[in-house]
PDB file of C-alpha atoms in Angstrom:
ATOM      1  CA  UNK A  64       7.171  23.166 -28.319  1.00 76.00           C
ATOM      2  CA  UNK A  65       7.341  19.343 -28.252  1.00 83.00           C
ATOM      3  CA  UNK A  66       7.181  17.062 -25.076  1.00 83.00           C
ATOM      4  CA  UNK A  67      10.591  16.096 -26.480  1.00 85.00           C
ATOM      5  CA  UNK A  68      12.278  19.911 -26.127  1.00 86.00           C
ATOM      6  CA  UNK A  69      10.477  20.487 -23.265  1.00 85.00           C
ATOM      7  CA  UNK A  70      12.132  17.713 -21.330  1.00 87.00           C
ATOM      8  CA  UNK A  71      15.227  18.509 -22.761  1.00 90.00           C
ATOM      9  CA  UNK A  72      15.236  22.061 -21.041  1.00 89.00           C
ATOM     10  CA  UNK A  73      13.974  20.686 -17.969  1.00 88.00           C
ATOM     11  CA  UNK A  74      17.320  19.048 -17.800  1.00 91.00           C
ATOM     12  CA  UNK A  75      19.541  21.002 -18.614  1.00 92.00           C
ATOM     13  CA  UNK A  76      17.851  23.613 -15.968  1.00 90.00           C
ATOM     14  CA  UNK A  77      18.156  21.007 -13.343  1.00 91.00           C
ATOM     15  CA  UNK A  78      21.543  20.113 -14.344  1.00 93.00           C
ATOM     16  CA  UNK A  79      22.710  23.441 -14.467  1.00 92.00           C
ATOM     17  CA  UNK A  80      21.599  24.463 -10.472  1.00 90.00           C
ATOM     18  CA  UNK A  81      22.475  20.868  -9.876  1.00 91.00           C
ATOM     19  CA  UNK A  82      26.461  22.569 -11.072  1.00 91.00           C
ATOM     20  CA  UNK A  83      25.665  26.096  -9.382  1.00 90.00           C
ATOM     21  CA  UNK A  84      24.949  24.476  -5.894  1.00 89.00           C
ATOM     22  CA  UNK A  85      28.240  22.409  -6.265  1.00 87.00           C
ATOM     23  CA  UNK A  86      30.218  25.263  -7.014  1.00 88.00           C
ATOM     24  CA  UNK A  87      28.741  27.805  -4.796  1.00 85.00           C
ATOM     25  CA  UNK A  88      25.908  26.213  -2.496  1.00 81.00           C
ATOM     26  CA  UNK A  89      27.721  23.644  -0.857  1.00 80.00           C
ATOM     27  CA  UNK A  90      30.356  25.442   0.210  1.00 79.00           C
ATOM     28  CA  UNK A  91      28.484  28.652   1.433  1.00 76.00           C
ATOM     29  CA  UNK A  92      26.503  26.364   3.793  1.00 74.00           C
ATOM     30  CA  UNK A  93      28.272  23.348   5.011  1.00 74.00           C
ATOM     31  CA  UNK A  94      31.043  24.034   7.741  1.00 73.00           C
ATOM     32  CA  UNK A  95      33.987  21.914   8.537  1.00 71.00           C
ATOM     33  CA  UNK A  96      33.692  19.314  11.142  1.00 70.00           C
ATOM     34  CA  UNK A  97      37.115  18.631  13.276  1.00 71.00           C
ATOM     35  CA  UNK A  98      35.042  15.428  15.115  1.00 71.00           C
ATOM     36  CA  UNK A  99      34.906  13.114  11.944  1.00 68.00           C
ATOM     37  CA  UNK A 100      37.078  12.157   9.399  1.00 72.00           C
ATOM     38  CA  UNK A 101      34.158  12.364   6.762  1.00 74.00           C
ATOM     39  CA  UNK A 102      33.492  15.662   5.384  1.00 76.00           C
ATOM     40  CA  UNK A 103      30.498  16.865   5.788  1.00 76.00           C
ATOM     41  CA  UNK A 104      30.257  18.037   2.236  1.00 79.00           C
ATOM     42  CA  UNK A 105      30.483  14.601   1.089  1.00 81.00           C
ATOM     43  CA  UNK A 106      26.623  13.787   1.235  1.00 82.00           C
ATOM     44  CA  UNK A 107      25.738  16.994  -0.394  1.00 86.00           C
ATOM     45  CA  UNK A 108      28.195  16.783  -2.540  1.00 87.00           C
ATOM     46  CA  UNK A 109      27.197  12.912  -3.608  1.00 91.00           C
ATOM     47  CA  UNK A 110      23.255  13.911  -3.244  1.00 90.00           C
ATOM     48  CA  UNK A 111      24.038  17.466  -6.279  1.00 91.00           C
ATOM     49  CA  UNK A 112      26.090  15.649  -8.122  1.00 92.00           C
ATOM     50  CA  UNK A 113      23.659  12.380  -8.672  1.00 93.00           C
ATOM     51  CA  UNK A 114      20.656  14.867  -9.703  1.00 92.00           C
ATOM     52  CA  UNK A 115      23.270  16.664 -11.924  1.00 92.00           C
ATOM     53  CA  UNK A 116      24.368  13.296 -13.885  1.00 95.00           C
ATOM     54  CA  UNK A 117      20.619  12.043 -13.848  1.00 94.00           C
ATOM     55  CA  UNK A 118      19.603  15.777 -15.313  1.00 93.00           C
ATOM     56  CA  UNK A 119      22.555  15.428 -18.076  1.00 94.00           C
ATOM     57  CA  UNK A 120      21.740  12.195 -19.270  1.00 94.00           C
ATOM     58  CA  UNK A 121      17.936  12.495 -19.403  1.00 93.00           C
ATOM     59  CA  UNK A 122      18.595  16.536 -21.743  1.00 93.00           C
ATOM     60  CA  UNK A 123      21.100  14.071 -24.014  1.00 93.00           C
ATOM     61  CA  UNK A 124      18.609  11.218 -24.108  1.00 92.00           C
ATOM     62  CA  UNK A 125      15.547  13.501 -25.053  1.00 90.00           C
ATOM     63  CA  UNK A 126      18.218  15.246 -27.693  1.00 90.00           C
ATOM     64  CA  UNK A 127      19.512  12.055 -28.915  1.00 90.00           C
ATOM     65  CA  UNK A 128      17.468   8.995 -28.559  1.00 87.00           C
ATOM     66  CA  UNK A 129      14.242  10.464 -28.101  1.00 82.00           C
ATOM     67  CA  UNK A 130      12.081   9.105 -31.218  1.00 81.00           C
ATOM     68  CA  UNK A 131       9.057  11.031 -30.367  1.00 80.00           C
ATOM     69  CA  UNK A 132       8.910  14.514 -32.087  1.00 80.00           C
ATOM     70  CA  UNK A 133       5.150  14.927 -32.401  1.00 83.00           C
ATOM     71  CA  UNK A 134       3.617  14.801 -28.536  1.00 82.00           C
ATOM     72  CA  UNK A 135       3.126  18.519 -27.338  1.00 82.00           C
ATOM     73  CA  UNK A 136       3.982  19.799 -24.249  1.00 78.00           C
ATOM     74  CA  UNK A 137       2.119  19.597 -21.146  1.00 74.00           C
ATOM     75  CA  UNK A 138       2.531  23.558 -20.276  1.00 76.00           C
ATOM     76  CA  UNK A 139      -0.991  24.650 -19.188  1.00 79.00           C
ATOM     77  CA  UNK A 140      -1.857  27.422 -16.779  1.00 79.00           C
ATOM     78  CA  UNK A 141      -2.973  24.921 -14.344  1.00 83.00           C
ATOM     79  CA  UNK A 142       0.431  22.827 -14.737  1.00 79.00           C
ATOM     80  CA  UNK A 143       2.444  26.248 -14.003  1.00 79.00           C
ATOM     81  CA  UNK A 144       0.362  27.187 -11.035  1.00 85.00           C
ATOM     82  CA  UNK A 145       1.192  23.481  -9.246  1.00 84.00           C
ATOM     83  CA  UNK A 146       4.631  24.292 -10.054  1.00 81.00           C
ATOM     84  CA  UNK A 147       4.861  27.047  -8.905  1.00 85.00           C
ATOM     85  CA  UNK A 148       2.930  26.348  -5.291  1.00 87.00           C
ATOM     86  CA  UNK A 149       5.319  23.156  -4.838  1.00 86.00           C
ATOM     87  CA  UNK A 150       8.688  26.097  -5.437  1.00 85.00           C
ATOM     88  CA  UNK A 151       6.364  28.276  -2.837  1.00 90.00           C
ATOM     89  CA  UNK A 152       5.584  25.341  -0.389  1.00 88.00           C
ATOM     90  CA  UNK A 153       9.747  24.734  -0.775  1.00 87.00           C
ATOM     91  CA  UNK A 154      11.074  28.218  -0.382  1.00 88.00           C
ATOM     92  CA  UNK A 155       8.756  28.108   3.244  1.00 91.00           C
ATOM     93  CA  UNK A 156      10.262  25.187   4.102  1.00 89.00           C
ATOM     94  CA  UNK A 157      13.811  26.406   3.895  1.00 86.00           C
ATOM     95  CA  UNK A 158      12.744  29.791   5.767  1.00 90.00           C
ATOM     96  CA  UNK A 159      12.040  27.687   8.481  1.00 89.00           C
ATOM     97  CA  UNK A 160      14.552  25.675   8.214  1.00 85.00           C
ATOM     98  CA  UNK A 161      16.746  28.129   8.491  1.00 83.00           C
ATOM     99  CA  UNK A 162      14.882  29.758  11.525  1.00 87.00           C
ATOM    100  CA  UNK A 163      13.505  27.215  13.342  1.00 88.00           C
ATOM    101  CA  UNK A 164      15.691  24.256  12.378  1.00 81.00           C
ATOM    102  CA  UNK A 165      15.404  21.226  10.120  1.00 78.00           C
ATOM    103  CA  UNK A 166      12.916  19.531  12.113  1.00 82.00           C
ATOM    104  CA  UNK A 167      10.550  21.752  11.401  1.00 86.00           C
ATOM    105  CA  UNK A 168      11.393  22.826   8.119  1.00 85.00           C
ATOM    106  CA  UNK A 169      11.741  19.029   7.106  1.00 83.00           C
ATOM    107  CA  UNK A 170       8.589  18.024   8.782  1.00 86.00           C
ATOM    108  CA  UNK A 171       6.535  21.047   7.449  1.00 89.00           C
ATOM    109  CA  UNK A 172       7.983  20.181   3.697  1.00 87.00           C
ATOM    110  CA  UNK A 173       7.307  16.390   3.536  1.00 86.00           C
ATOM    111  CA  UNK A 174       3.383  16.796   5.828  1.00 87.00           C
ATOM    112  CA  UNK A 175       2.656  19.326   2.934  1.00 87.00           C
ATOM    113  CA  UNK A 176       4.308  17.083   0.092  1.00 85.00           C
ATOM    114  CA  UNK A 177       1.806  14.030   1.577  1.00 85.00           C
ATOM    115  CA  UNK A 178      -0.779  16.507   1.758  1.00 84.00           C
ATOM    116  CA  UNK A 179      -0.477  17.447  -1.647  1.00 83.00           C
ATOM    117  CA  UNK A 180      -0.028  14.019  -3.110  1.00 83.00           C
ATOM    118  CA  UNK A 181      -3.090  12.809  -1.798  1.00 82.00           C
ATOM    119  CA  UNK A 182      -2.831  11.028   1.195  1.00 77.00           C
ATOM    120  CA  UNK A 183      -5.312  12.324   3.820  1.00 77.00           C
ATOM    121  CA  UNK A 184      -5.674  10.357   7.182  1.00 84.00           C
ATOM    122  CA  UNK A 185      -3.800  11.968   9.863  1.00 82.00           C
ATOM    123  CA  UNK A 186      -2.013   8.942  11.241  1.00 86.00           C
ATOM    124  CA  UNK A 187      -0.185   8.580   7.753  1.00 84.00           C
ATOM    125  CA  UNK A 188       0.410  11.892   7.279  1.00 84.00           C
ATOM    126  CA  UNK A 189       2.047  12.263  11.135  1.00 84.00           C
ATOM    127  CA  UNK A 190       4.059   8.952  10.671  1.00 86.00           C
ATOM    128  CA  UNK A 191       5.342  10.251   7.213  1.00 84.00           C
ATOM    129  CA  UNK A 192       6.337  13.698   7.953  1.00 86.00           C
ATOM    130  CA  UNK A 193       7.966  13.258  11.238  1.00 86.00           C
ATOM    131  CA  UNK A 194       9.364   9.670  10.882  1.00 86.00           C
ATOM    132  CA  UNK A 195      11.879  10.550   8.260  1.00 84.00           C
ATOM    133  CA  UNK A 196      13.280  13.904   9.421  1.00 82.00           C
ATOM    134  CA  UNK A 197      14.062  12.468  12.570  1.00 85.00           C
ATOM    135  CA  UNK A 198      15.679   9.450  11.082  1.00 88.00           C
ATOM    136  CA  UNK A 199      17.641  11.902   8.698  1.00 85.00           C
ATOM    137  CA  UNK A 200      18.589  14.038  12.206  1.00 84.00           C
ATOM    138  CA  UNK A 201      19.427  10.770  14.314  1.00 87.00           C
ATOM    139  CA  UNK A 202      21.712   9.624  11.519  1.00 88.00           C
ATOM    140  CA  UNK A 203      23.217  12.682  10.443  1.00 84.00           C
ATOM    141  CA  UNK A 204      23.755  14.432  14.008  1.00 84.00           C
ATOM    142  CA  UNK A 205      23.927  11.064  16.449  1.00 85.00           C
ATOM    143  CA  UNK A 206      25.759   8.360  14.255  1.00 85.00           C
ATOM    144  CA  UNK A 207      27.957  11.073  12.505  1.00 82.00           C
ATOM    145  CA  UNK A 208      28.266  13.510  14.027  1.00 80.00           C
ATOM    146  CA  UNK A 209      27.607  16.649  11.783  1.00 77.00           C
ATOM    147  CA  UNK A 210      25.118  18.645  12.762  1.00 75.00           C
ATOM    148  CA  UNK A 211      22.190  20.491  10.746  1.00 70.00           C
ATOM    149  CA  UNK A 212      21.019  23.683  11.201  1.00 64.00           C
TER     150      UNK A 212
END
């Protein structure tokens, strides 16, 4: 399998959950709001349908334009491992989200993203993985009003 097809099915895997959690995600999980005139599926909504464009053009791109038909793959055992500890590390996160709230869940997911990335002092790694989930919460259940679970 070429680097080429490879991409190609990486998109059109990502575009097609990117559809599935439009159609069916979204509305399992985000309630109405009476208190704002925005609907709270409107982010999500935006947010899924972005990654589902961006995942559409890049399978047609590698399909289409794509001059490169000789590069291999990059699927080692090593490669699928990673992958498969960053789905691990993000099914945990959503179990506690789901428990314990998105404050946890958000600041367990990007601490262990950091982690995993590289960065090592703790001052960075507090200031990244609490910083934004609490700017995320301010914004989302202060300024407008919809809450997260």
């Amino acid at each position: 399998m070429t680097l080429r097809i490879f991409e190609a099915i990486v998109g059109a895997v990502v575009a097609l959950l990117a559809l599935a959690m439009w159609l069916w995600g979204i509305p399992a999980w985000v309630e109405p709001n009476d208190f704002v005139t925005v609907s709270p599926a409107l982010l999500p909504r935006v947010a899924v349908g972005g990654i589902g464009i961006l995942a559409l053009l890049m399978t047609l791109h590698r399909l289409i334009l794509e001059t490169d038909r000789t590069t291999p793959a990059p699927v080692d055992p090593m490669t699928l491992v990673l992958t498969l500890g960053v789905l691990a590390l993000f099914a945990i996160a959503v179990l506690l989200m789901l428990t314990l709230g998105y404050l946890v869940g958000g600041t367990f997911i990007v601490a262990t993203l950091t982690a995993f990335m590289g960065q090592r002092t703790w001052w960075a790694l507090l200031l990244t993985a609490v910083l934004p989930p609490l700017l995320l919460w301010g914004f989302f259940q202060i300024l407008l009003g919809i809450p997260l679970p």
